[in-house]
Coordinates of C-alpha atoms and ligand atoms in Angstrom, one line a residue:
X534 CA 1.4 -27.0 -5.2
X535 CA -0.9 -25.2 -2.6
X536 CA -2.9 -22.2 -3.5
X537 CA -3.2 -19.5 -0.9
X538 CA -5.6 -16.6 -1.5
X539 CA -5.5 -13.6 0.6
X540 CA -8.5 -11.1 0.4
X541 CA -7.6 -7.6 1.5
X542 CA -4.2 -5.8 1.5
X543 CA -4.6 -3.9 4.7
X544 CA -2.4 -4.5 7.8
X545 CA -3.6 -7.9 8.2
X546 CA -3.5 -9.0 4.5
X547 CA -0.3 -7.4 3.5
X548 CA 1.5 -8.8 6.6
X549 CA 0.2 -12.3 5.8
X550 CA 1.6 -12.0 2.4
X551 CA 5.0 -10.8 3.4
X552 CA 5.3 -13.5 5.9
X553 CA 4.1 -16.3 3.7
X554 CA 6.7 -14.9 0.9
X555 CA 9.5 -15.8 3.4
X556 CA 8.1 -19.0 4.8
X557 CA 6.0 -20.9 2.1
X558 CA 7.4 -23.7 0.1
X559 CA 8.8 -22.2 -3.3
X560 CA 6.2 -23.8 -5.3
X561 CA 3.3 -22.3 -3.3
X562 CA 0.9 -20.0 -5.5
X563 CA 0.2 -17.0 -3.1
X564 CA -2.5 -14.3 -4.5
X565 CA -3.2 -11.2 -2.6
X566 CA -6.4 -9.4 -3.7
X567 CA -7.5 -5.8 -2.9
X568 CA -10.0 -3.5 -4.5
X569 CA -7.6 -0.8 -4.6
X570 CA -4.1 -0.8 -6.0
X571 CA -2.5 1.1 -2.9
X572 CA -2.4 0.3 0.8
X573 CA -3.7 2.8 3.0
X574 CA -2.6 3.4 6.6
X575 CA -6.2 3.6 8.1
X576 CA -4.8 4.7 11.5
X577 CA -4.0 8.1 9.8
X578 CA -7.4 8.4 8.1
X579 CA -8.6 11.4 10.5
X580 CA -5.7 13.5 9.4
X581 CA -7.0 13.3 5.9
X582 CA -10.5 13.9 6.9
X583 CA -9.2 17.1 8.7
X584 CA -6.9 18.0 5.8
X585 CA -3.9 18.0 8.0
X586 CA -2.0 15.3 6.1
X587 CA -1.7 14.3 2.5
X588 CA -3.0 10.9 0.9
X589 CA 0.5 10.3 -0.4
X590 CA 2.1 10.5 3.1
X591 CA 0.0 7.6 4.4
X592 CA -0.5 5.2 1.4
X593 CA 1.7 3.3 -0.9
X594 CA 1.7 1.0 -3.8
X595 CA 0.7 -2.5 -2.7
X596 CA 3.1 -4.1 -5.5
X597 CA 6.0 -1.9 -4.3
X598 CA 5.6 -3.4 -0.7
X599 CA 5.6 -7.2 -1.7
X600 CA 8.0 -9.7 -3.2
X601 CA 6.3 -10.0 -6.5
X602 CA 8.3 -13.0 -7.4
X603 CA 6.5 -14.8 -4.8
X604 CA 3.3 -12.9 -4.3
X605 CA 0.8 -12.2 -7.3
X606 CA -1.2 -9.0 -6.6
X607 CA -4.7 -8.9 -8.2
X608 CA -6.9 -5.8 -8.2
X609 CA -10.5 -6.9 -7.7
X610 CA -13.5 -6.5 -5.4
X611 CA -14.7 -9.4 -3.6
X612 CA -18.4 -10.2 -3.4
X613 CA -18.8 -13.4 -1.6
X614 CA -16.8 -16.4 -0.3
X615 CA -18.1 -19.9 -0.9
X616 CA -16.5 -21.8 1.7
X617 CA -18.1 -25.3 0.9
X618 CA -17.0 -25.1 -2.6
X619 CA -13.5 -23.2 -1.8
X620 CA -14.2 -20.5 -4.2
X621 CA -14.4 -16.6 -4.2
X622 CA -16.5 -14.3 -6.3
X623 CA -15.6 -10.8 -7.4
X624 CA -17.7 -7.9 -9.2
X625 CA -14.7 -7.4 -11.7
X626 CA -12.7 -10.6 -11.8
X627 CA -13.5 -14.3 -12.6
X628 CA -14.1 -16.5 -9.7
X629 CA -11.0 -17.8 -8.0
X630 CA -10.4 -21.2 -6.2
X631 CA -8.1 -21.7 -3.2
X632 CA -6.8 -24.3 -0.8
X633 CA -6.1 -21.8 2.0
X634 CA -7.9 -18.7 2.4
X635 CA -7.0 -15.6 4.4
X636 CA -10.0 -13.1 4.9
X637 CA -8.7 -9.6 6.0
X638 CA -11.3 -7.3 4.5
X639 CA -11.2 -4.8 7.1
X640 CA -13.9 -2.5 8.7
X641 CA -16.8 -0.3 7.5
X642 CA -18.8 2.4 9.4
X643 CA -21.8 1.2 11.3
X644 CA -24.6 3.6 12.0
X645 CA -27.0 1.0 13.8
X646 CA -29.9 2.1 11.5
X647 CA -30.1 5.6 13.2
X648 CA -32.6 7.6 11.3
X649 CA -31.0 10.2 8.9
X650 CA -27.4 8.9 9.5
X651 CA -27.1 7.5 5.9
X652 CA -28.6 10.4 4.2
X653 CA -27.1 13.3 6.3
X654 CA -23.7 12.2 7.9
X655 CA -20.4 11.6 6.5
X656 CA -18.5 8.5 7.3
X657 CA -14.8 7.7 7.7
X658 CA -13.9 4.4 6.1
X659 CA -11.3 5.0 3.3
X660 CA -9.6 7.8 1.4
X661 CA -12.6 8.8 -0.7
X662 CA -14.8 9.1 2.5
X663 CA -11.8 10.9 4.4
X664 CA -11.4 13.3 1.5
X665 CA -15.1 14.1 1.4
X666 CA -15.3 15.1 5.1
X667 CA -12.6 17.7 4.3
X668 CA -13.9 19.0 1.1
X669 CA -17.4 19.3 2.9
X670 CA -16.0 21.3 5.9
X671 CA -14.1 23.7 3.4
X672 CA -16.9 24.0 1.0
X673 CA -19.4 25.0 3.7
X674 CA -16.8 27.5 5.4
X675 CA -16.1 29.0 1.7
X676 CA -19.8 29.5 1.3
X677 CA -20.3 31.3 4.5
X678 CA -19.4 34.7 3.0
X679 CA -22.5 34.5 0.8
X680 CA -24.8 32.4 2.8
X681 CA -24.2 34.1 6.0
X682 CA -25.5 30.9 7.6
X683 CA -23.8 30.2 11.0
X684 CA -24.5 26.4 10.3
X685 CA -21.8 26.7 7.5
X686 CA -19.4 27.5 10.3
X687 CA -20.5 24.6 12.5
X688 CA -19.2 21.1 12.3
X689 CA -20.7 18.4 14.4
X690 CA -18.9 15.2 15.2
X691 CA -21.0 12.2 16.4
X692 CA -19.2 9.9 18.8
X693 CA -16.1 10.6 21.0
X694 CA -14.5 7.2 20.8
X695 CA -11.0 6.9 19.4
X696 CA -11.8 8.0 16.1
X697 CA -13.9 10.8 17.1
X698 CA -11.4 12.2 19.5
X699 CA -8.6 12.0 16.9
X700 CA -10.7 13.9 14.4
X701 CA -11.6 16.6 17.2
X702 CA -7.8 16.9 17.9
X703 CA -7.0 17.5 14.2
X704 CA -9.9 19.9 13.7
X705 CA -8.4 22.3 16.2
X706 CA -5.8 23.4 13.9
X707 CA -8.0 23.0 10.8
X708 CA -10.6 25.3 11.7
X709 CA -8.0 28.1 12.8
X710 CA -6.4 27.6 9.3
X711 CA -9.8 27.8 7.5
X712 CA -10.9 30.7 9.5
X713 CA -7.9 32.7 8.6
X714 CA -8.0 31.4 4.8
X715 CA -11.6 32.5 4.2
X716 CA -11.8 35.4 6.8
X717 CA -14.8 34.2 8.5
X718 CA -16.2 34.2 12.3
X719 CA -14.9 31.5 14.6
X720 CA -15.8 27.8 13.2
X721 CA -17.4 25.9 16.0
X722 CA -16.9 22.1 16.5
X723 CA -19.5 20.2 18.6
X724 CA -19.1 16.5 19.7
X725 CA -22.0 14.5 20.7
X726 CA -21.2 11.4 22.9
X727 CA -23.5 9.2 24.6
X728 CA -21.3 8.1 27.5
X729 CA -20.5 10.3 30.4
X730 CA -16.8 9.2 30.6
X731 CA -14.9 9.4 27.2
X732 CA -12.0 7.2 26.2
X733 CA -12.6 4.3 28.7
X734 CA -9.6 2.3 27.4
X735 CA -7.5 5.0 29.2
X736 CA -7.4 5.8 32.9
X737 CA -9.2 8.6 34.1
X738 CA -6.1 11.0 34.4
X739 CA -5.3 10.6 30.7
X740 CA -8.9 10.6 29.7
X741 CA -9.4 13.9 31.6
X742 CA -6.3 15.3 30.2
X743 CA -7.9 14.8 26.6
X744 CA -11.2 16.1 27.7
X745 CA -9.7 19.2 29.2
X746 CA -7.4 19.7 26.3
X747 CA -10.1 19.6 23.8
X748 CA -12.5 21.9 25.7
X749 CA -9.7 24.4 26.3
X750 CA -9.2 24.4 22.5
X751 CA -12.9 25.3 22.0
X752 CA -14.3 22.1 21.3
X753 CA -18.0 21.8 22.5
X754 CA -17.9 18.3 23.9
X755 CA -21.5 17.2 24.9
X756 CA -21.4 13.9 27.0
X757 CA -24.4 12.0 28.2
X758 CA -25.9 12.9 24.7
X759 CA -28.0 10.2 23.2
X760 CA -28.3 10.8 19.4
X761 CA -31.8 10.1 18.2
X762 CA -31.7 11.4 14.7
X763 CA -29.7 13.1 12.1
X764 CA -31.3 15.9 10.0
X765 CA -29.9 17.8 7.2
X766 CA -29.1 20.8 9.2
X767 CA -28.2 19.2 12.5
X768 CA -28.5 16.3 15.2
X769 CA -31.3 15.6 17.5
X770 CA -30.4 14.2 21.0
X771 CA -31.7 13.7 24.3
X772 CA -29.5 14.9 27.4
X773 CA -28.9 12.6 30.4
X774 CA -32.2 13.9 31.8
X775 CA -34.2 12.7 28.7
X776 CA -34.9 16.2 27.5
X777 CA -34.7 16.6 23.6
X778 CA -32.3 19.2 22.1
X779 CA -31.1 19.9 18.6
X780 CA -27.6 21.1 17.8
X781 CA -27.2 22.5 14.2
X782 CA -24.3 22.3 11.6
X783 CA -23.8 21.8 8.0
X784 CA -21.2 19.3 8.3
X785 CA -22.0 16.2 10.3
X786 CA -19.3 13.5 10.7
X787 CA -20.4 10.0 11.9
X788 CA -17.6 8.2 14.0
X789 CA -20.1 6.2 16.3
X790 CA -19.1 2.7 15.6
X791 CA -17.6 0.1 13.0
X792 CA -18.4 -3.3 11.7
X793 CA -16.3 -5.7 9.6
X794 CA -16.9 -6.0 5.9
X795 CA -20.3 -6.9 4.7
X796 CA -18.7 -9.8 2.6
X797 CA -18.6 -11.6 5.9
X798 CA -22.5 -11.8 6.2
X799 CA -22.9 -12.1 2.4
X800 CA -20.7 -15.3 2.6
X801 CA -23.0 -16.8 5.5
X802 CA -20.2 -16.7 8.2
X803 CA -21.3 -16.9 11.6
X804 CA -20.8 -13.5 12.8
X805 CA -21.7 -10.6 15.1
X806 CA -21.5 -7.0 13.5
X807 CA -19.4 -8.8 10.6
X808 CA -16.8 -10.1 12.9
X809 CA -16.4 -13.9 12.9
X810 CA -15.2 -15.6 16.1
X811 CA -12.0 -17.7 15.2
X812 CA -10.1 -20.6 16.7
X813 CA -7.1 -20.1 18.8
X814 CA -5.3 -20.6 15.5
X815 CA -7.2 -17.9 13.7
X816 CA -9.1 -20.3 11.5
X817 CA -12.7 -21.6 11.8
X818 CA -13.8 -24.7 13.1
X819 CA -16.0 -25.8 10.3
X820 CA -13.5 -24.8 7.6
X821 CA -10.0 -24.9 9.1
X822 CA -8.3 -23.8 5.8
X823 CA -10.3 -20.5 6.2
X824 CA -8.2 -18.0 8.3
X825 CA -10.1 -14.7 9.3
X826 CA -7.8 -11.9 10.8
X827 CA -7.8 -8.2 11.4
X828 CA -11.1 -6.1 11.8
X829 CA -13.3 -9.1 10.4
X830 CA -12.1 -11.4 13.1
X831 CA -13.0 -11.7 16.8
X832 CA -10.2 -13.5 18.5
X833 CA -10.6 -14.2 22.2
X834 CA -8.4 -12.6 24.9
X835 CA -8.2 -15.3 27.3
X836 CA -7.4 -12.7 30.2
X837 CA -10.5 -10.6 29.7
X838 CA -12.5 -13.4 28.2
X839 CA -13.7 -10.8 25.5
X840 CA -12.5 -10.5 22.0
X841 CA -9.4 -8.4 21.5
X842 CA -10.2 -4.8 20.5
X843 CA -9.7 -4.6 16.7
X844 CA -6.4 -2.5 16.0
X845 CA -3.8 -2.3 13.4
X846 CA -1.3 -3.9 15.8
X847 CA -3.6 -6.9 16.4
X848 CA -4.1 -7.2 12.7
X849 CA -0.2 -7.3 12.0
X850 CA 0.3 -9.8 14.7
X851 CA -2.5 -12.2 13.4
X852 CA -1.0 -12.0 9.8
X853 CA 2.2 -13.3 11.0
X854 CA 0.4 -16.3 12.9
X855 CA -2.1 -17.1 10.2
X856 CA 0.8 -17.3 7.7
X857 CA 2.8 -19.5 9.9
X858 CA -0.1 -21.8 10.5
X859 CA -0.9 -22.2 6.9
X860 CA 2.7 -23.1 6.2
X861 CA 2.6 -25.6 9.0
X862 CA -0.7 -26.9 7.5
X863 CA 1.0 -27.2 4.1
X864 CA 4.1 -28.9 5.4
X865 CA 2.4 -31.1 8.1
X866 CA 3.7 -29.2 11.0
X867 CA 2.0 -28.2 14.4
X868 CA 0.1 -24.9 14.3
X869 CA 0.8 -22.0 16.6
X870 CA -1.9 -20.7 19.1
X871 CA -2.3 -17.0 18.7
X872 CA -1.1 -15.1 21.8
X873 CA -1.0 -11.4 21.8
X874 CA 0.6 -8.8 24.0
X875 CA -0.6 -5.4 23.1
X876 CA 2.1 -2.7 23.1
X877 CA -0.4 -0.2 24.5
X878 CA -2.9 2.5 23.4
X879 CA -2.2 6.0 22.0
X880 CA -4.5 8.5 20.9
X881 CA -3.5 11.7 19.2
X882 CA -4.9 15.0 19.9
X883 CA -3.7 16.9 16.8
X884 CA -0.3 16.9 15.4
X885 CA 1.5 17.9 18.6
X886 CA -0.4 16.5 21.5
X887 CA -1.6 13.1 22.6
X888 CA -2.3 10.6 25.4
X889 CA -0.4 7.2 25.7
X890 CA -0.4 4.2 27.8
X891 CA 2.3 2.0 26.7
X892 CA 3.1 -1.5 27.9
X893 CA 6.7 -2.4 28.1
X894 CA 8.0 -5.5 29.8
X895 CA 4.3 -5.8 31.3
X896 CA 4.4 -2.5 32.9
X897 CA 2.1 0.5 32.0
X898 CA 4.1 3.6 31.2
X899 CA 1.8 6.6 30.8
X900 CA 2.5 10.0 29.0
X901 CA 0.3 12.9 27.8
X902 CA 1.1 16.0 25.7
X903 CA 4.0 16.5 23.2
X904 CA 5.9 13.5 24.2
X905 CA 2.7 11.2 23.6
X906 CA 2.5 12.7 20.0
X907 CA 5.9 11.5 19.3
X908 CA 4.9 7.9 20.6
X909 CA 2.0 8.0 18.3
X910 CA 4.3 8.9 15.4
X911 CA 6.8 6.2 16.3
X912 CA 3.9 3.6 16.4
X913 CA 2.7 4.7 12.9
X914 CA 6.1 4.5 11.6
X915 CA 6.4 0.9 13.1
X916 CA 3.3 -0.1 11.5
X917 CA 4.4 1.2 7.9
X918 CA 7.6 -0.7 8.4
X919 CA 5.9 -4.0 9.4
X920 CA 3.7 -3.9 6.3
X921 CA 6.2 -2.3 3.8
X922 CA 9.7 -1.9 3.3
X923 CA 12.4 0.5 4.8
X924 CA 12.8 2.5 1.6
X925 CA 8.8 3.0 1.4
X926 CA 9.0 4.3 5.0
X927 CA 12.0 6.5 4.4
X928 CA 10.3 7.8 1.0
X929 CA 7.1 8.7 3.0
X930 CA 9.3 10.8 5.4
X931 CA 8.9 8.4 8.1
X932 CA 11.5 7.4 10.7
Ligands
FAD1887 C1 -9.1 7.3 12.5 C2 -8.5 5.7 13.1 C3 -7.4 5.6 13.8 C4 -6.8 4.4 14.1 N1 -5.9 4.5 15.1 C5 -5.4 3.3 15.4 C6 -4.0 3.2 16.1 O1 -3.5 4.2 16.6 N2 -3.5 2.1 16.5 C7 -3.9 0.9 16.1 O2 -3.4 -0.1 15.9 N3 -5.2 0.9 15.2 C8 -5.8 2.0 14.8 N4 -7.0 2.0 14.1 C9 -7.4 0.8 13.8 C10 -7.0 0.3 12.6 O3 -6.8 1.3 11.5 C11 -7.6 -1.1 12.1 O4 -7.9 -2.0 13.3 C12 -7.0 -1.7 11.0 O5 -6.9 -1.0 9.9 C13 -7.5 -3.1 10.5 O6 -6.5 -3.7 9.6 P1 -7.2 -4.8 8.7 O7 -6.1 -5.1 7.9 O8 -8.1 -5.7 9.2 O9 -8.2 -3.7 7.7 P2 -8.0 -2.5 6.8 O10 -6.8 -1.8 7.2 O11 -9.3 -1.9 6.8 O12 -7.8 -3.2 5.3 C14 -8.8 -3.9 4.7 C15 -8.3 -4.1 3.1 O13 -9.3 -4.7 2.5 C16 -9.5 -4.0 1.3 N5 -11.0 -4.3 1.0 C17 -12.2 -4.2 1.7 N6 -13.3 -4.6 1.2 C18 -12.9 -5.3 0.0 C19 -13.5 -5.9 -1.0 N7 -14.9 -6.2 -1.0 N8 -12.7 -6.5 -1.9 C20 -11.4 -6.3 -2.1 N9 -10.7 -5.6 -1.2 C21 -11.3 -5.1 -0.1 C22 -9.6 -2.6 1.5 O14 -9.3 -1.9 0.4 C23 -8.3 -2.6 2.5 O15 -7.0 -2.6 1.8 C24 -7.5 3.4 13.8 C25 -8.4 3.4 12.9 C26 -9.0 4.7 12.5 C27 -10.4 4.6 11.5

């Protein structure tokens, strides 16, 4: 009897478990481990951070989404993988052994050691950090009436990558609502971004639409701004001429970068920013029984000769292939090479606007505005279906 241990019940891990439940021989032991009892749709975290969606609408109980006759869910926090001895240690559970291991432990925020970032900025990694962003914004706005400090009505977002832009989009609505709720002057949102052209994954027309929409909605978008230091009351940066400035605000949100889980480095995997370069079969050469998928893996796109960008879409596709290759290994069959065809890239700009570059039948179909926000909702519903069950998606008001 083979024992498969899956670490992480995010998009990658839960999808692997679901596929294994269908394909693995009936005597296989499949254990799925996560530190939380609920699966969180991380691609909607920015909505919790801006207070525009509830936690309940984007999370579900892991056990309710899997076939518990075939997959055993264990709530535990992984601390280390010992790939030579095929064991995994936890901070709150006894050590476990495995025959096959799937590592899908996801991302964490990365601040590149920037001075002050740890102390004074808020990261977006999971539900607690997302909730903390919203509660900080609201608490600062609420205290303005007493403090009269304009910084309490100033939100700074560091980074205008995908996550930063999606938060900015949501904040357009949030700031209006909070301004009315607390009867305060205008709440200012400033975003600092080092690049001069944001959203490079989109063509110029779509990226410009996003920039114009954000600016027209009152967001102060500072591009070419090289952040040097985060302070308690603001951000120090150099402009593109090298001149230093400070922009002040009581809420500072950090969305500049992400890395894979620290368990990767703790476990001695050969990795860059906690992402392990995997083979075409999604395992690692030194230990072929170890599969690494989702945001902790770097799997090579043969076309661009660079690792695929980490997305939920990619994590789900990798989960399928990792499961199939483990079953092939158990049964003595041929493994399958991982090939990936992205369905495109979509960024929301609040609840009713967005930009989308879809790839259908090899052709790019681009859209922006209201239609793109529907495409985004469709893509989120699709992901929820792929990692849960129809009745869960319906109960969450999806589809
Ligand atoms: C704001 C935002 C918007 C996004 N939008 C999109 C989008 O539109 N489309 C898209 O495809 N992607 C999007 N992404 C990216 C996508 O969310 C990630 O690529 C995806 O979550 C990666 O899936 P994963 O399964 O590798 O990791 P995760 O979803 O991060 O899951 C990792 C799991 O591991 C668990 N875990 C972590 N550490 C431990 C530990 N030590 N012990 C036990 N369990 C642990 C966590 O609880 C979690 O359940 C977005 C991300 C963000 C933040």
